């Protein structure tokens, strides 16, 4: 591709998709949203008008026939992602897709093959990792300033009431693919492995107490990381006071996030050295930290070169697979009340997904 060109994007699913449109339009030298798509024609028309996008569609197949698209960005309900990604790849167009990418390791492995077969890229969305707080921690790690990892604590304490679950696909295994763990805390799984690397073992307790839904809304995890450190992670939709929190205890420093529920990966984070000398070195190093755009804009900013020049994507299928593997272990642990070791092999009972094991009997078996 021509390194001076703007990438032409079509955005599908215009609720979360509107945030994607705004993020692309924050980067006008790199991206141009040439079309939007939603089943709801009025919504598609209104979003196109409001954001001065020249074309709108009401079905994905029609959009895939456009000759002018480099990327289609899918912001549709989770259970649609697998088939829609396959359709876009087969049309010879790169894919960006919201979380959860799909509902099983088997599907991720099939997407990996399809990516090669059609010679097109898939970039999953994990925008939380591009907050400047967590980026500063990554920077300190790269300078060798964190030391050995001891213990990490992660909380996703949000509030969701009946109106949130009025959207028909939410709250059901078959269509949401999971509960608060899949829909909300998946970002924290990504941030944890982004900083600490792979997980070795997980014990999970999941339950449903907050809303009358099928899927989990209270989760508590105990994790052993491959580096030998331990971590705990909790998630709920029943917290009147909404916070997100990351706290990493390393031998050289403690890193603590801010508590804003949806932007806790951004500034300010505190980095407290274990000695005054370490604190001074941390402060000195951070004077050299160069902030880049954050959140969705940050992810799109960083993926431009990858789509243009074939450089590594800022979030890869392997990253989505790591999160999916943790979710597989979490749901298997909850199902069996046993600790689960990773990696998950192809002959594991949940390699093909967990949904059919949790769905009510009349719906069991269908994940797409
Ligand atoms: N990254 C994040 O922080 C974040 C936040 C919220 C939602 N999401 C994800 O974004 C996705 C969408 O979530 P949402 O909350 O916007 O859902 P939503 O149900 O509120 O909106 C989905 C939109 O997609 C449209 N749609 C449904 N099927 C379609 C199809 N086949 N073709 C075209 N349009 C279709 C619907 O009409 C609707 O306008 C989900 O995967 C969700 O997990 C991510």
PDB file of C-alpha atoms and ligand atoms in Angstrom, residues 11-20 36-41 43-44 57-61 74-81 84 97-101 125-128 158 160 164 167-170 175-177 182-184 186-187 262 295-296 299, ligand 1:
ATOM      1  CA  UNK A  11     -17.991   0.776  10.267  1.00  0.00           C
ATOM      2  CA  UNK A  12     -20.761  -1.745  11.053  1.00  0.00           C
ATOM      3  CA  UNK A  13     -23.050  -1.606  14.128  1.00  0.00           C
ATOM      4  CA  UNK A  14     -23.731   1.979  15.077  1.00  0.00           C
ATOM      5  CA  UNK A  15     -23.908   2.116  18.857  1.00  0.00           C
ATOM      6  CA  UNK A  16     -20.327   1.324  19.908  1.00  0.00           C
ATOM      7  CA  UNK A  17     -19.537   1.929  16.245  1.00  0.00           C
ATOM      8  CA  UNK A  18     -20.206   5.653  16.690  1.00  0.00           C
ATOM      9  CA  UNK A  19     -17.247   5.815  19.105  1.00  0.00           C
ATOM     10  CA  UNK A  20     -15.150   4.073  16.445  1.00  0.00           C
ATOM     11  CA  UNK A  36     -21.383   3.020   7.782  1.00  0.00           C
ATOM     12  CA  UNK A  37     -23.782   0.112   8.151  1.00  0.00           C
ATOM     13  CA  UNK A  38     -26.569  -0.818  10.547  1.00  0.00           C
ATOM     14  CA  UNK A  39     -29.628  -3.049  10.234  1.00  0.00           C
ATOM     15  CA  UNK A  40     -31.574  -0.027  11.411  1.00  0.00           C
ATOM     16  CA  UNK A  41     -31.775   2.189   8.319  1.00  0.00           C
ATOM     17  CA  UNK A  43     -29.701   4.911  12.497  1.00  0.00           C
ATOM     18  CA  UNK A  44     -27.397   4.321   9.511  1.00  0.00           C
ATOM     19  CA  UNK A  57     -25.807   0.481   4.085  1.00  0.00           C
ATOM     20  CA  UNK A  58     -28.237  -1.745   5.922  1.00  0.00           C
ATOM     21  CA  UNK A  59     -26.483  -5.052   5.416  1.00  0.00           C
ATOM     22  CA  UNK A  60     -22.905  -6.212   5.635  1.00  0.00           C
ATOM     23  CA  UNK A  61     -22.907  -8.253   2.401  1.00  0.00           C
ATOM     24  CA  UNK A  74     -17.331  -4.740  13.145  1.00  0.00           C
ATOM     25  CA  UNK A  75     -19.098  -3.328  16.224  1.00  0.00           C
ATOM     26  CA  UNK A  76     -21.982  -5.795  16.126  1.00  0.00           C
ATOM     27  CA  UNK A  77     -23.247  -8.140  18.888  1.00  0.00           C
ATOM     28  CA  UNK A  78     -20.690 -10.803  19.879  1.00  0.00           C
ATOM     29  CA  UNK A  79     -22.360 -13.942  18.516  1.00  0.00           C
ATOM     30  CA  UNK A  80     -22.308 -12.450  14.999  1.00  0.00           C
ATOM     31  CA  UNK A  81     -18.579 -11.762  14.914  1.00  0.00           C
ATOM     32  CA  UNK A  84     -19.083 -11.625   9.799  1.00  0.00           C
ATOM     33  CA  UNK A  97     -13.561  -6.304  15.374  1.00  0.00           C
ATOM     34  CA  UNK A  98     -14.862  -5.493  18.838  1.00  0.00           C
ATOM     35  CA  UNK A  99     -14.456  -7.737  21.856  1.00  0.00           C
ATOM     36  CA  UNK A 100     -15.209 -10.502  22.572  1.00  0.00           C
ATOM     37  CA  UNK A 101     -13.796 -11.455  19.180  1.00  0.00           C
ATOM     38  CA  UNK A 125     -10.129  -4.289  19.824  1.00  0.00           C
ATOM     39  CA  UNK A 126      -8.443  -4.012  23.243  1.00  0.00           C
ATOM     40  CA  UNK A 127      -8.253  -0.241  23.618  1.00  0.00           C
ATOM     41  CA  UNK A 128      -7.747  -0.105  27.388  1.00  0.00           C
ATOM     42  CA  UNK A 158     -19.362  -1.514  37.664  1.00  0.00           C
ATOM     43  CA  UNK A 160     -25.608  -2.405  35.263  1.00  0.00           C
ATOM     44  CA  UNK A 164     -28.840  -2.383  30.152  1.00  0.00           C
ATOM     45  CA  UNK A 167     -31.017  -5.042  24.680  1.00  0.00           C
ATOM     46  CA  UNK A 168     -32.091  -8.563  23.631  1.00  0.00           C
ATOM     47  CA  UNK A 169     -28.651 -10.103  23.040  1.00  0.00           C
ATOM     48  CA  UNK A 170     -27.343  -9.181  26.503  1.00  0.00           C
ATOM     49  CA  UNK A 175     -25.860 -14.228  22.237  1.00  0.00           C
ATOM     50  CA  UNK A 176     -23.600 -12.437  24.753  1.00  0.00           C
ATOM     51  CA  UNK A 177     -21.270 -15.489  25.015  1.00  0.00           C
ATOM     52  CA  UNK A 182     -16.645 -11.552  28.898  1.00  0.00           C
ATOM     53  CA  UNK A 183     -18.302  -8.192  28.377  1.00  0.00           C
ATOM     54  CA  UNK A 184     -16.530  -5.984  30.923  1.00  0.00           C
ATOM     55  CA  UNK A 186     -12.088  -9.019  29.389  1.00  0.00           C
ATOM     56  CA  UNK A 187     -10.152  -5.729  29.131  1.00  0.00           C
ATOM     57  CA  UNK A 262     -13.872   3.333  32.088  1.00  0.00           C
ATOM     58  CA  UNK A 295      -8.037   4.445  23.962  1.00  0.00           C
ATOM     59  CA  UNK A 296      -9.642   3.677  20.549  1.00  0.00           C
ATOM     60  CA  UNK A 299      -5.228   1.750  18.955  1.00  0.00           C
TER      61      UNK A 299
HETATM   62  N1  LIG B   1     -14.434  -2.016  23.628  1.00  0.00           N
HETATM   63  C1  LIG B   1     -15.367  -1.572  24.463  1.00  0.00           C
HETATM   64  O1  LIG B   1     -15.070  -0.904  25.453  1.00  0.00           O
HETATM   65  C2  LIG B   1     -16.811  -1.872  24.169  1.00  0.00           C
HETATM   66  C3  LIG B   1     -17.826  -1.157  24.803  1.00  0.00           C
HETATM   67  C4  LIG B   1     -19.154  -1.465  24.468  1.00  0.00           C
HETATM   68  C5  LIG B   1     -19.436  -2.471  23.554  1.00  0.00           C
HETATM   69  N2  LIG B   1     -18.412  -3.157  22.987  1.00  0.00           N
HETATM   70  C6  LIG B   1     -18.679  -4.237  22.028  1.00  0.00           C
HETATM   71  O2  LIG B   1     -19.226  -3.687  20.831  1.00  0.00           O
HETATM   72  C7  LIG B   1     -20.132  -4.623  20.247  1.00  0.00           C
HETATM   73  C8  LIG B   1     -21.492  -3.937  20.081  1.00  0.00           C
HETATM   74  O3  LIG B   1     -21.965  -3.574  21.356  1.00  0.00           O
HETATM   75  P1  LIG B   1     -23.085  -2.439  21.532  1.00  0.00           P
HETATM   76  O4  LIG B   1     -23.168  -2.187  22.991  1.00  0.00           O
HETATM   77  O5  LIG B   1     -22.809  -1.326  20.599  1.00  0.00           O
HETATM   78  O6  LIG B   1     -24.384  -3.268  21.032  1.00  0.00           O
HETATM   79  P2  LIG B   1     -25.826  -2.677  20.671  1.00  0.00           P
HETATM   80  O7  LIG B   1     -26.753  -3.849  20.607  1.00  0.00           O
HETATM   81  O8  LIG B   1     -26.157  -1.528  21.553  1.00  0.00           O
HETATM   82  O9  LIG B   1     -25.623  -2.105  19.186  1.00  0.00           O
HETATM   83  C9  LIG B   1     -25.364  -2.984  18.106  1.00  0.00           C
HETATM   84  C10 LIG B   1     -25.745  -2.285  16.807  1.00  0.00           C
HETATM   85  O10 LIG B   1     -25.437  -3.188  15.744  1.00  0.00           O
HETATM   86  C11 LIG B   1     -26.549  -3.252  14.855  1.00  0.00           C
HETATM   87  N3  LIG B   1     -26.550  -4.581  14.231  1.00  0.00           N
HETATM   88  C12 LIG B   1     -26.889  -5.757  14.798  1.00  0.00           C
HETATM   89  N4  LIG B   1     -26.728  -6.755  13.918  1.00  0.00           N
HETATM   90  C13 LIG B   1     -26.262  -6.198  12.779  1.00  0.00           C
HETATM   91  C14 LIG B   1     -25.909  -6.717  11.506  1.00  0.00           C
HETATM   92  N5  LIG B   1     -25.993  -8.029  11.236  1.00  0.00           N
HETATM   93  N6  LIG B   1     -25.489  -5.847  10.559  1.00  0.00           N
HETATM   94  C15 LIG B   1     -25.424  -4.523  10.804  1.00  0.00           C
HETATM   95  N7  LIG B   1     -25.758  -3.970  12.015  1.00  0.00           N
HETATM   96  C16 LIG B   1     -26.163  -4.797  12.975  1.00  0.00           C
HETATM   97  C17 LIG B   1     -27.771  -3.003  15.724  1.00  0.00           C
HETATM   98  O11 LIG B   1     -28.868  -2.520  14.969  1.00  0.00           O
HETATM   99  C18 LIG B   1     -27.233  -1.963  16.710  1.00  0.00           C
HETATM  100  O12 LIG B   1     -27.408  -0.649  16.224  1.00  0.00           O
HETATM  101  C19 LIG B   1     -20.153  -5.834  21.176  1.00  0.00           C
HETATM  102  O13 LIG B   1     -19.253  -6.802  20.711  1.00  0.00           O
HETATM  103  C20 LIG B   1     -19.684  -5.265  22.505  1.00  0.00           C
HETATM  104  O14 LIG B   1     -19.075  -6.217  23.345  1.00  0.00           O
HETATM  105  C21 LIG B   1     -17.128  -2.867  23.271  1.00  0.00           C
END
